[in-house]
Every structure is written in C-alpha cells, then in structure tokens.
mmCIF file of C-alpha atoms and ligand atoms in Angstrom:
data_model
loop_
_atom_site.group_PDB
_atom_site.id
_atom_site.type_symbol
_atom_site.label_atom_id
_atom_site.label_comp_id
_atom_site.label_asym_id
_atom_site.label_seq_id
_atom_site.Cartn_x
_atom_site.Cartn_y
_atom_site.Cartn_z
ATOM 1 C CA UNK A 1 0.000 0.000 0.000
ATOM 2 C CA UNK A 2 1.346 3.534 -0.804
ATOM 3 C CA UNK A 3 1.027 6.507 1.669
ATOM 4 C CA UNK A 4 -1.839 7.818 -0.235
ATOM 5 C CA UNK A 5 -5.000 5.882 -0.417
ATOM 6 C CA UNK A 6 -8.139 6.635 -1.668
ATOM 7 C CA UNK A 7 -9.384 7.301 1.638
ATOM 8 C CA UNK A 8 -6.743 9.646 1.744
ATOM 9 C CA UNK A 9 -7.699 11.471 -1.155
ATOM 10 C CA UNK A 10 -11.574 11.667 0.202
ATOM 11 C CA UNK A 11 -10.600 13.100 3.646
ATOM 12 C CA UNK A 12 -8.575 15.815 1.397
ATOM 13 C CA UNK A 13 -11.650 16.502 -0.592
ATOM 14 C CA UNK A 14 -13.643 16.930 3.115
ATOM 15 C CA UNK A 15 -11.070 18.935 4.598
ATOM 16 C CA UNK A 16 -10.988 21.105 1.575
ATOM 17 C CA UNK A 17 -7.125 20.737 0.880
ATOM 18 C CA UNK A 18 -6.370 20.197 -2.332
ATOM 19 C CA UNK A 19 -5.478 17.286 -4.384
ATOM 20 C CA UNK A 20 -2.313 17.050 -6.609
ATOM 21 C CA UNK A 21 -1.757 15.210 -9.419
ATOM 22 C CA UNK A 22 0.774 15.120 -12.208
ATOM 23 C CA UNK A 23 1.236 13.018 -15.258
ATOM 24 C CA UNK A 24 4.542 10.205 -14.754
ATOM 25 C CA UNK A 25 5.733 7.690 -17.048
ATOM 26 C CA UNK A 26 8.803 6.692 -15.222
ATOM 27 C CA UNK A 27 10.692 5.286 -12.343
ATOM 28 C CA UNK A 28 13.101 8.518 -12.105
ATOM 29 C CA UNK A 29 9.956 10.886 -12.192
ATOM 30 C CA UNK A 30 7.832 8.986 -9.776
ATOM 31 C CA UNK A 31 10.773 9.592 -7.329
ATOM 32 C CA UNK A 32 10.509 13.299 -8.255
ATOM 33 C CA UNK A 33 7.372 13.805 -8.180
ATOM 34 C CA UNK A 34 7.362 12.215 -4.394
ATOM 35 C CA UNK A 35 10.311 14.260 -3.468
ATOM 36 C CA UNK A 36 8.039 17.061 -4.372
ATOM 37 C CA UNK A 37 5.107 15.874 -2.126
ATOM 38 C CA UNK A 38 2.525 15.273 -5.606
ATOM 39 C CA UNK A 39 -0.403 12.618 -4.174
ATOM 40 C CA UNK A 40 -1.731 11.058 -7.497
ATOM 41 C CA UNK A 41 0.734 9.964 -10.553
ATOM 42 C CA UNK A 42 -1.253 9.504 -13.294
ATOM 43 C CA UNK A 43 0.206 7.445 -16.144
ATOM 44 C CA UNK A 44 -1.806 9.181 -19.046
ATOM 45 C CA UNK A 45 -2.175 7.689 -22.208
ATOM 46 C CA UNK A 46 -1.231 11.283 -23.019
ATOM 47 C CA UNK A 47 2.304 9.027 -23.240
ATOM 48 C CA UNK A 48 1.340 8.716 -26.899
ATOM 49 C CA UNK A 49 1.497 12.184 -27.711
ATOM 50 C CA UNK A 50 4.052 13.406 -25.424
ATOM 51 C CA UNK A 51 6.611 10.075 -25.316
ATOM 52 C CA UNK A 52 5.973 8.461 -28.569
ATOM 53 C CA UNK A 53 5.309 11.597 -30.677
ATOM 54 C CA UNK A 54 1.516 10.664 -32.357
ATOM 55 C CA UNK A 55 -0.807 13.185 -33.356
ATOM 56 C CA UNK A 56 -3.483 11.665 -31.199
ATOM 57 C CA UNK A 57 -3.761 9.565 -27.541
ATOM 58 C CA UNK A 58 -5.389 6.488 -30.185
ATOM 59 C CA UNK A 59 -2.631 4.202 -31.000
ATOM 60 C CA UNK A 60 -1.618 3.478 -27.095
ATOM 61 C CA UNK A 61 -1.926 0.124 -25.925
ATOM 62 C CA UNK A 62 -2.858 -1.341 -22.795
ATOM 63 C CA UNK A 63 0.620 -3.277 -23.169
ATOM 64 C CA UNK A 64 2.095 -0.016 -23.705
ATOM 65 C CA UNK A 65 0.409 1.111 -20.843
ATOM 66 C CA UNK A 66 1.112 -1.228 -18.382
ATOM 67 C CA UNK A 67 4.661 -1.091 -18.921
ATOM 68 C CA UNK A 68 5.234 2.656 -18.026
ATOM 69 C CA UNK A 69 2.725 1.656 -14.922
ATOM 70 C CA UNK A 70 5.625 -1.025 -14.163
ATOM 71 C CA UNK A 71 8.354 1.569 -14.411
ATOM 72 C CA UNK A 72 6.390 4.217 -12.332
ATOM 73 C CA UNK A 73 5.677 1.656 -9.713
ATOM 74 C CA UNK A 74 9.358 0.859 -9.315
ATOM 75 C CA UNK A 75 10.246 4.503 -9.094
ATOM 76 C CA UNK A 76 7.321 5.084 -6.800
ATOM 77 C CA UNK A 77 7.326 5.118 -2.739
ATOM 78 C CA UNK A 78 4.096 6.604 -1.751
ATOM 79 C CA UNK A 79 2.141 8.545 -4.034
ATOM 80 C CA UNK A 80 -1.414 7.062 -5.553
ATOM 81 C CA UNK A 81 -0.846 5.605 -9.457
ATOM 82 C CA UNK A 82 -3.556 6.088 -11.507
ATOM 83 C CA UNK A 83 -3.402 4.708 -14.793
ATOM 84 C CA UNK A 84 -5.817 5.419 -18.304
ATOM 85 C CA UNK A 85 -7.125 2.460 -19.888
ATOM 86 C CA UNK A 86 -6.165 3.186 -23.529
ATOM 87 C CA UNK A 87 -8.652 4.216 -26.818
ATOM 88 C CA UNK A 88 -11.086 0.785 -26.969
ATOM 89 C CA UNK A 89 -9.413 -1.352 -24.188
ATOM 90 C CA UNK A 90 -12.964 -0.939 -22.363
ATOM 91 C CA UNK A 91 -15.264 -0.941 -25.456
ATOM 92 C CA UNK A 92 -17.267 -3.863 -23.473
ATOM 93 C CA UNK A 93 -17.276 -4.614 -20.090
ATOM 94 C CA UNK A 94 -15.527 -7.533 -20.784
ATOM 95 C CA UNK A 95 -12.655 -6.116 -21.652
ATOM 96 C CA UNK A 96 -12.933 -3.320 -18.947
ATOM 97 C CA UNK A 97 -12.353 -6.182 -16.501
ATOM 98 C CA UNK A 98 -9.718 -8.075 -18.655
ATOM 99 C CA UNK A 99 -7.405 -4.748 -19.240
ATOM 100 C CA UNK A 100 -7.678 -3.259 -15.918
ATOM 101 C CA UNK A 101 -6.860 -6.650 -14.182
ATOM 102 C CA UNK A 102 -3.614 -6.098 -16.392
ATOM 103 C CA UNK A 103 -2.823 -2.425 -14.846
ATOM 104 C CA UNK A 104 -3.519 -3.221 -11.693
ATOM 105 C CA UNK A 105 -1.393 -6.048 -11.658
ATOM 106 C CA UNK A 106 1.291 -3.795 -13.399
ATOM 107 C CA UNK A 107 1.218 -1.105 -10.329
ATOM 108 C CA UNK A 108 -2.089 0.589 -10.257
ATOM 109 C CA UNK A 109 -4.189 1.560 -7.591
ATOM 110 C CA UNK A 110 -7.052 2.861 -9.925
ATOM 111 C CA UNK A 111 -8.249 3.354 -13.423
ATOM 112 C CA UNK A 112 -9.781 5.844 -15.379
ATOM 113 C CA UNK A 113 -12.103 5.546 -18.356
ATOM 114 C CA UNK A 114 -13.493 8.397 -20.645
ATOM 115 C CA UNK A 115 -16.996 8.728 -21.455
ATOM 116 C CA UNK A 116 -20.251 9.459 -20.077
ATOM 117 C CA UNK A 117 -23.327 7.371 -18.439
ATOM 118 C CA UNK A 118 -22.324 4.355 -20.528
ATOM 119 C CA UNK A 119 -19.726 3.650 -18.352
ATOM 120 C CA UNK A 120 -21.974 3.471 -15.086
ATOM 121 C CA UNK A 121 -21.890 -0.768 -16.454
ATOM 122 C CA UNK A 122 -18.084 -1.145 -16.298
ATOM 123 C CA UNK A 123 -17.482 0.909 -13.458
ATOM 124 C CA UNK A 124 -19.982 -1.203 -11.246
ATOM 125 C CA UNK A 125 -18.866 -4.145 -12.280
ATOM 126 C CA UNK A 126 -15.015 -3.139 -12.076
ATOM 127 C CA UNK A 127 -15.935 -1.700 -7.885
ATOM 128 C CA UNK A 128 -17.502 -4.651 -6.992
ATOM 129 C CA UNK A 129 -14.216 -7.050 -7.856
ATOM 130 C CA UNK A 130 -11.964 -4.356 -6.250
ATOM 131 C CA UNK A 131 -10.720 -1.888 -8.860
ATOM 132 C CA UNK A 132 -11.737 1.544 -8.045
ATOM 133 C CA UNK A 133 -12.375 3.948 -11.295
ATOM 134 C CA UNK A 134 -11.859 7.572 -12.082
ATOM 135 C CA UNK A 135 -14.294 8.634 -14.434
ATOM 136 C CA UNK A 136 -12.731 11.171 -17.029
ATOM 137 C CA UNK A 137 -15.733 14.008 -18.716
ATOM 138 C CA UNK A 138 -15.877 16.762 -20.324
ATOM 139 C CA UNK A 139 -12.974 17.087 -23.445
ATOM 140 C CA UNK A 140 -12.410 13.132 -23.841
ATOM 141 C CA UNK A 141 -9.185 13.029 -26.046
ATOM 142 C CA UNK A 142 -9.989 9.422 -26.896
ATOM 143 C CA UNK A 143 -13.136 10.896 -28.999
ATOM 144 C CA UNK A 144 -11.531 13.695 -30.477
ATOM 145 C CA UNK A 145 -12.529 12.173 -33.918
ATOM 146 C CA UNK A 146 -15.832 12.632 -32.245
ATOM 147 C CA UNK A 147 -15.724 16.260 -31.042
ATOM 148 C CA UNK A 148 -13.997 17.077 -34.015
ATOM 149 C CA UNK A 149 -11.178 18.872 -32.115
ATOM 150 C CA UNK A 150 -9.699 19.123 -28.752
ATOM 151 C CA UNK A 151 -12.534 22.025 -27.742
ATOM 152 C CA UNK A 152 -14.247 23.111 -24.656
ATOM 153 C CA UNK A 153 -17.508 20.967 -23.361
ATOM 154 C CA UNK A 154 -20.415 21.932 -21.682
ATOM 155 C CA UNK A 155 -20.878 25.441 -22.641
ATOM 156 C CA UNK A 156 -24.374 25.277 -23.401
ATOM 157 C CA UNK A 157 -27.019 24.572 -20.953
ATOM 158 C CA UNK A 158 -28.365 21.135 -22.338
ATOM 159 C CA UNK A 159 -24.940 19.878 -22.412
ATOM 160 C CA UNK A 160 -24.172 21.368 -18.617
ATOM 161 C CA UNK A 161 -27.314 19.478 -17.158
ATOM 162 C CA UNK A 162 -26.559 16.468 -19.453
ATOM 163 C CA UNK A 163 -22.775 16.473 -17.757
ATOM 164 C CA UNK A 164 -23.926 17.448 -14.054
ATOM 165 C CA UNK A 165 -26.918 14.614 -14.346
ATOM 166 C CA UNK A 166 -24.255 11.792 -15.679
ATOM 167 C CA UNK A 167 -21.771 12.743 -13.036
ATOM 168 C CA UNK A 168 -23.691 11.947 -10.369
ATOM 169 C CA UNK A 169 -25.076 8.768 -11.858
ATOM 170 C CA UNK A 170 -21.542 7.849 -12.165
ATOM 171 C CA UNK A 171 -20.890 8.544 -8.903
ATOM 172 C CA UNK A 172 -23.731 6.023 -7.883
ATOM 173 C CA UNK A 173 -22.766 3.600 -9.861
ATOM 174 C CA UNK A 174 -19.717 3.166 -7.759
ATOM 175 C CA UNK A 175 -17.204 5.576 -9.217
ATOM 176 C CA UNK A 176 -14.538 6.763 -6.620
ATOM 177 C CA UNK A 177 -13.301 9.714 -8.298
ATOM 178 C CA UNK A 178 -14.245 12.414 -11.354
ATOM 179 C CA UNK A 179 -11.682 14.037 -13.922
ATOM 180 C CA UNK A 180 -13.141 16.986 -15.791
ATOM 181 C CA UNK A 181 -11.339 18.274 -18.941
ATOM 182 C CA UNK A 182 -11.847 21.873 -20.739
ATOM 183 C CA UNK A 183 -15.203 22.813 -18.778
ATOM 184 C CA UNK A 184 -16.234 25.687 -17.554
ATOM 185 C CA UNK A 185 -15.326 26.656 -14.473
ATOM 186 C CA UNK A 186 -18.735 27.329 -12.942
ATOM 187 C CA UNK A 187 -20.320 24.004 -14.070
ATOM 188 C CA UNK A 188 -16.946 22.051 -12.657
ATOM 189 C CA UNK A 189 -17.838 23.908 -9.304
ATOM 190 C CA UNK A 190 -21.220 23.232 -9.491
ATOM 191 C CA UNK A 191 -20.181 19.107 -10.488
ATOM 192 C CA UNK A 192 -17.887 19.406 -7.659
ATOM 193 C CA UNK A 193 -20.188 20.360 -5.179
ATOM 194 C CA UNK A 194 -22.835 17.902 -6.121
ATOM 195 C CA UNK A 195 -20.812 14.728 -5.464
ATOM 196 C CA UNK A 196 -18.873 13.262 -2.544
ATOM 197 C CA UNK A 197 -16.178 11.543 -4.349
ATOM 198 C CA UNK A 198 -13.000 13.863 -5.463
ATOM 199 C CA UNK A 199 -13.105 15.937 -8.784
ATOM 200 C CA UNK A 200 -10.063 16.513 -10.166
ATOM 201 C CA UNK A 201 -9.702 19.450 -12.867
ATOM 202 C CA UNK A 202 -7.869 20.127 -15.739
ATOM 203 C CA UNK A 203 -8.950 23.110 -17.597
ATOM 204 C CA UNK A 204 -11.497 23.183 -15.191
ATOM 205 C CA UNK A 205 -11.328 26.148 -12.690
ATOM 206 C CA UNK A 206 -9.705 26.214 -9.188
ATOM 207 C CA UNK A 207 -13.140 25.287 -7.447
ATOM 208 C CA UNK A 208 -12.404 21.335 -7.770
ATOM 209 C CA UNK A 209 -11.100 19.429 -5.320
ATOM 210 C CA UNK A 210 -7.771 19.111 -7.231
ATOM 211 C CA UNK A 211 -5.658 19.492 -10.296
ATOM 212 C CA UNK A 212 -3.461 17.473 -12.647
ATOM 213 C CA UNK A 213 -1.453 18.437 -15.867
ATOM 214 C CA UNK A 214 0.573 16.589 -18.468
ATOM 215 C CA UNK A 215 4.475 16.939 -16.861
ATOM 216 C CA UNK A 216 5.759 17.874 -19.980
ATOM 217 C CA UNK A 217 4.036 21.144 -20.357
ATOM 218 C CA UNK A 218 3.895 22.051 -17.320
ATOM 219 C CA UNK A 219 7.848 21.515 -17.188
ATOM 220 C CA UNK A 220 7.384 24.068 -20.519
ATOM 221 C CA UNK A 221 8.450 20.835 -22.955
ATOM 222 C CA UNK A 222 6.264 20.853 -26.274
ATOM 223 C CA UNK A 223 6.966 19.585 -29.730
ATOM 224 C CA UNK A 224 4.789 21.935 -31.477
ATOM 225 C CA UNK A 225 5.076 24.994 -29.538
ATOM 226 C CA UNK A 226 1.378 24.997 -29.008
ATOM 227 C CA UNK A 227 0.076 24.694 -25.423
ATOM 228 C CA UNK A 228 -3.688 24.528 -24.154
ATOM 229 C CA UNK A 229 -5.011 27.427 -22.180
ATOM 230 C CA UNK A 230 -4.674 25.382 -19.245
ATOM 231 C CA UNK A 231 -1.077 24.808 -19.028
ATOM 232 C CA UNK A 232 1.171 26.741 -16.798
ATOM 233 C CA UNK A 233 5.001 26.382 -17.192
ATOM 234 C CA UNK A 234 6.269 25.844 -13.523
ATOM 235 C CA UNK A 235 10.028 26.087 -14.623
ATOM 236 C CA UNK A 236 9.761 29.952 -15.249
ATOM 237 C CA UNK A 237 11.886 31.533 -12.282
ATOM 238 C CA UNK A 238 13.322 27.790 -11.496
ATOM 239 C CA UNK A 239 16.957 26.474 -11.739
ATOM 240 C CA UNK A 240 15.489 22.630 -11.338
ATOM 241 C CA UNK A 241 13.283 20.228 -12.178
ATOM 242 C CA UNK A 242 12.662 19.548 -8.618
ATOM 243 C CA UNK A 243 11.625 23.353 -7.556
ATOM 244 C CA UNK A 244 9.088 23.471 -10.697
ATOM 245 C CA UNK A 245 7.480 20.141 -9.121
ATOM 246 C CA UNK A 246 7.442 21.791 -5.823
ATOM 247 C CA UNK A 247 6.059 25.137 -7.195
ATOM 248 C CA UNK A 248 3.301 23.022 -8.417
ATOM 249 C CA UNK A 249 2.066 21.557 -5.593
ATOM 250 C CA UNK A 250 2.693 25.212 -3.593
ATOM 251 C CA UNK A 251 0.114 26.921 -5.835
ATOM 252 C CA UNK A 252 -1.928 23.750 -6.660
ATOM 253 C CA UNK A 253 -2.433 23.722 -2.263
ATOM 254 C CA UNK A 254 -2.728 27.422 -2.374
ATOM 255 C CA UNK A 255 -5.145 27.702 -5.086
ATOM 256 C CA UNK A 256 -3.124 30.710 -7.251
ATOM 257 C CA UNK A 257 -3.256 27.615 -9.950
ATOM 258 C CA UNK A 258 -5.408 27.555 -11.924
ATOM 259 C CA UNK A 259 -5.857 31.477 -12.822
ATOM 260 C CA UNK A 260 -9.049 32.824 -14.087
ATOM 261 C CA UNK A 261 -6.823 32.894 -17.152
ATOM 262 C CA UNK A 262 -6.067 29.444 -17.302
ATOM 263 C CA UNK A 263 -10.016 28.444 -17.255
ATOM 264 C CA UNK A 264 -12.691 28.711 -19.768
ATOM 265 C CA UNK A 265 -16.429 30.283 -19.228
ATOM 266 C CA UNK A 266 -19.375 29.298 -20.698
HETATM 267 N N1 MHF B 301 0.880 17.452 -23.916
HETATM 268 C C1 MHF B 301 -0.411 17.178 -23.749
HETATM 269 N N2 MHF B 301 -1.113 17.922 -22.875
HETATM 270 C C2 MHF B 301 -2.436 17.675 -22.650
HETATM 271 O O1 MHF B 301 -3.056 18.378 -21.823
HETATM 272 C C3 MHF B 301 -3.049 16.620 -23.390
HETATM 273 C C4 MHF B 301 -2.261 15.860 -24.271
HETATM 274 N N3 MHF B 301 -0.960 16.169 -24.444
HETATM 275 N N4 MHF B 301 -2.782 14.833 -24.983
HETATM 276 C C5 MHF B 301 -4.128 14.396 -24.715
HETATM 277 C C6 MHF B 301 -4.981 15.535 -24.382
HETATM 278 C C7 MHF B 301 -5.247 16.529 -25.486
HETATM 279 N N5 MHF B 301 -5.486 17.717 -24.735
HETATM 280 C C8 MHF B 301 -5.795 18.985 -25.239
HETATM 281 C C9 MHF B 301 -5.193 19.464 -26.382
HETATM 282 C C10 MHF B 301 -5.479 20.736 -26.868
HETATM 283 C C11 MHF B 301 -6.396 21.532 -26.184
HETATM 284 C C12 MHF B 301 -6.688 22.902 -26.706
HETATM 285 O O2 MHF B 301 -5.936 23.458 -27.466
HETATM 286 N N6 MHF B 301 -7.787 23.500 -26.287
HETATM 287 C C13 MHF B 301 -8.195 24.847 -26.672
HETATM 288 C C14 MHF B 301 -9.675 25.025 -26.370
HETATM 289 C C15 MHF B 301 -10.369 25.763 -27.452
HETATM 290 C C16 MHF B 301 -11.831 26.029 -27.114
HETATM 291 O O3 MHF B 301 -12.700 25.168 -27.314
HETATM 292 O O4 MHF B 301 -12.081 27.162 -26.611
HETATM 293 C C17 MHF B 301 -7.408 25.882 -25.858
HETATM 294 O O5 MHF B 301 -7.358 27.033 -26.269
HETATM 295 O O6 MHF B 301 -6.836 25.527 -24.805
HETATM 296 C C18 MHF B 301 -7.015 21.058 -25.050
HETATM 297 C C19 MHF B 301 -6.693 19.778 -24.565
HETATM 298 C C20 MHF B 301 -5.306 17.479 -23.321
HETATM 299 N N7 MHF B 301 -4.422 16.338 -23.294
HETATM 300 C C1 KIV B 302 -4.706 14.983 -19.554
HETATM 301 C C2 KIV B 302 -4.905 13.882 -18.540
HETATM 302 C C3 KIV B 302 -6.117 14.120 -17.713
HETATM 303 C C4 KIV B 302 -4.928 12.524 -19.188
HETATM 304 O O1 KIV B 302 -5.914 11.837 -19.267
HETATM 305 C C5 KIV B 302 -3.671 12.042 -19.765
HETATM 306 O O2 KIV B 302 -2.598 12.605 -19.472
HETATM 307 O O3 KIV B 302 -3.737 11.074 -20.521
HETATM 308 MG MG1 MG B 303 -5.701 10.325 -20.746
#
C-alpha cells in the first residue's frame, strides 16, 4: 500500500485541501514527483502524444500502458498511481475487466475511463471485484474524432445538465473519483459540489477538489510549440526540475493555480 490511499484522497476533498496530481511515465519521475510531495501519478495515455510523438492519444496500448505503470511503480514510494485504460481497451465490459486486471497487476491503484453514463456498467462491475475507477468528462481526447477537435464541453445549458446529471449517476454507480477536462469553471464547481467523491480538474477552474497536468508542459516541454489554455510552465523563475514540481504543488495547495486565465467560461 502507498502513503496515499483513496481514503486519503476523500478526507482531502472533506477537509478542503487540495489534491495534486501530475502526469509520470517513469521510475526517475515517480521519485521526483514524491520528493516534491505530488499525491496522485497519473500514467496518461497522453504518453502517446508526449513520449511516442503521435498526433493523437489512439494508437496506445494497454501493453504499452502497463509497462510505463511497471516503471512508475518501481520509481514510486508513496504517491497514488492512476493509470488510463487506452482508446477501446474498455469498449465492453468484458474487456474493462480483462485490461484493468492487467494495470492493476502492473502497479495501479485505480483506473480511469473516458466517457459518459455508458460507463456506469463497467465501473460497477469493475468496484464490486476491487478496482476503483476515475471517471474522465468533459474534453475526452480518446473521442476527439468525435468532437472534431480538442474544444471546450459543456458550454451550453443542455450539455451542462446532461454532464452534471451523468456525473452523479456515475458517482452512484460506484465511481470513486471524477476528472473533468476543458469545462467551464462554474459548471466544474457546481459538479464538484454535487458529489462526494473527489473531482479533479484540468482546464477546469480552481473550485475542484484538485488538479493534474501533463508533466511535460507544465515543465514548458512541447513539440509543437502549441500549449492549451490550461497549461502553466512551472520552470519559469526555477533552476530545477525539482523546484518546478514543488512550485506546483505550492500553488496547486494554495489555489493561485489555476488562474481565471487558465479556465474557460461558458
Ligand atoms: N501534452 C499534452 N497535454 C495535454 O493536456 C493533453 C495531451 N498532451 N494529450 C491528450 C490531451 C489533449 N489535450 C488537449 C489538447 C489541446 C487543447 C486545446 O488546445 N484547447 C483549446 C480550447 C479551445 C476552445 O474550445 O475554446 C485551448 O485554447 O486551450 C485542449 C486539450 C489534453 N491532453
Ligand atoms: C490529460 C490527462 C487528464 C490525461 O488523461 C492524460 O494525461 O492522458
Ligand atoms: Mg488520458
């Protein structure tokens, strides 16, 4: 068991302190990201984009996957690991259970699926045999083929009640935690506040119960020189890797990140 547990994580939510969480993909940042005092590691299948250079998170598999959970694991000492089940790897519930079994055993201590109320199946099924699930809404890379881009969700009002309705069905169906991506920051509050479990934001406001970015940009690394609105670059006014980690969790516990000008509005 790491330091952090779940029931860590909720009694941060209740307290109203903060929750940190970074993208990792290896042993040597795991120990970094510890150093730096970051809860949740989340191996993102973000890896594709950022490690092996596609346009897209699509081509990742769950082999892929549950090899950088491996290395994180090894590098880790007592932060949470969550880890993405890749594009399709839960297309049936079948396979929910088959490919998570295969993070978990890798170094997990929860997974995270994209989507909506279709999920509610999987995640039930995947609580009940001991695999807690973070349910990831909002901008779901995995569909961008979908969405047509990598663009805000929820900005209208059918779409907002559509989002806040499905989150708490999720939430019943036995999800333990809630990632919202590129929504506005008053209908992430308002999500936030209507569940118990911890909501986790990333272009979502500072009125969730905690943040995460992809390491890479937030370290100010990019291969096309393009960054979402949400990232910050915590190396500015740094001389290591180390103090931009730490800088992170300072302003993630403090609440100066996210700015207003980091978040969208509806
Ligand atoms: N390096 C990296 N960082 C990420 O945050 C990230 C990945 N890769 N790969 C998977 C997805 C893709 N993500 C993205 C990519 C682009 C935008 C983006 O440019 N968004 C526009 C929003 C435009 C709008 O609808 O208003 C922006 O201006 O930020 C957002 C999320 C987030 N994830
Ligand atoms: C952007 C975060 C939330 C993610 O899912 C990833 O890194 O894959
Ligand atoms: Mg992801």
């Amino acid at each position: 068991m790491p330091a952090i547990t779940l029931t860590t994580l909720q009694g941060l939510k209740q307290k109203g302190e903060k929750i940190t969480m970074l993208t990792c993909y290896d042993a040597t940042f795991a120990h970094a990201c510890n150093q730096a005092g970051v809860e949740v590691l989340l191996v993102g299948d973000s890896l594709g984009m950022v490690l092996q250079g596609h346009d897209s998170t699509l081509p990742v598999t769950t082999a892929e996957m549950a090899y950088h959970v491996a290395s994180v694991k090894r590098g880790n000492s007592d932060a949470f690991i969550l880890a993405d089940l890749p594009f399709m790897a839960y297309a049936t519930t079948e396979q929910a259970m088959t490919n998570s079994a295969l993070l978990m055993q890798a170094g997990a201590h929860m997974v995270k699926v994209e989507g909506a109320l279709w999920l509610a199946d999987s995640i039930r099924l995947l609580a009940e045999r001991g695999i807690p699930v973070c349910a990831h809404m909002g901008l779901t890379p995995q569909s961008v083929n979908i969405l047509g881009g990598y663009k805000v969700q929820g900005r209208n009002e059918n779409q907002a009640r559509q989002m806040r309705a499905d989150a708490i069905s999720l939430e019943q169906a036995g999800a333990a935690m809630l990632l919202l991506e590129c929504v506005p920051s008053e209908l992430a509050e308002e999500i936030t506040q209507a569940v118990k479990i911890p909501v986790i934001g990333i272009g979502a406001g500072n009125r969730t119960d905690g943040q995460v970015l992809v390491l890479h940009d937030m370290l100010g690394l990019s291969i096309t020189g393009r960054v979402p609105k949400f990232v910050k670059n915590f190396m500015t006014g740094q001389t290591s890797i180390e103090a931009a980690l730490s800088a992170y969790v300072t302003e993630v516990k403090a609440a100066t990140f996210p700015g207003i000008e980091h978040g969208f509005s509806a």
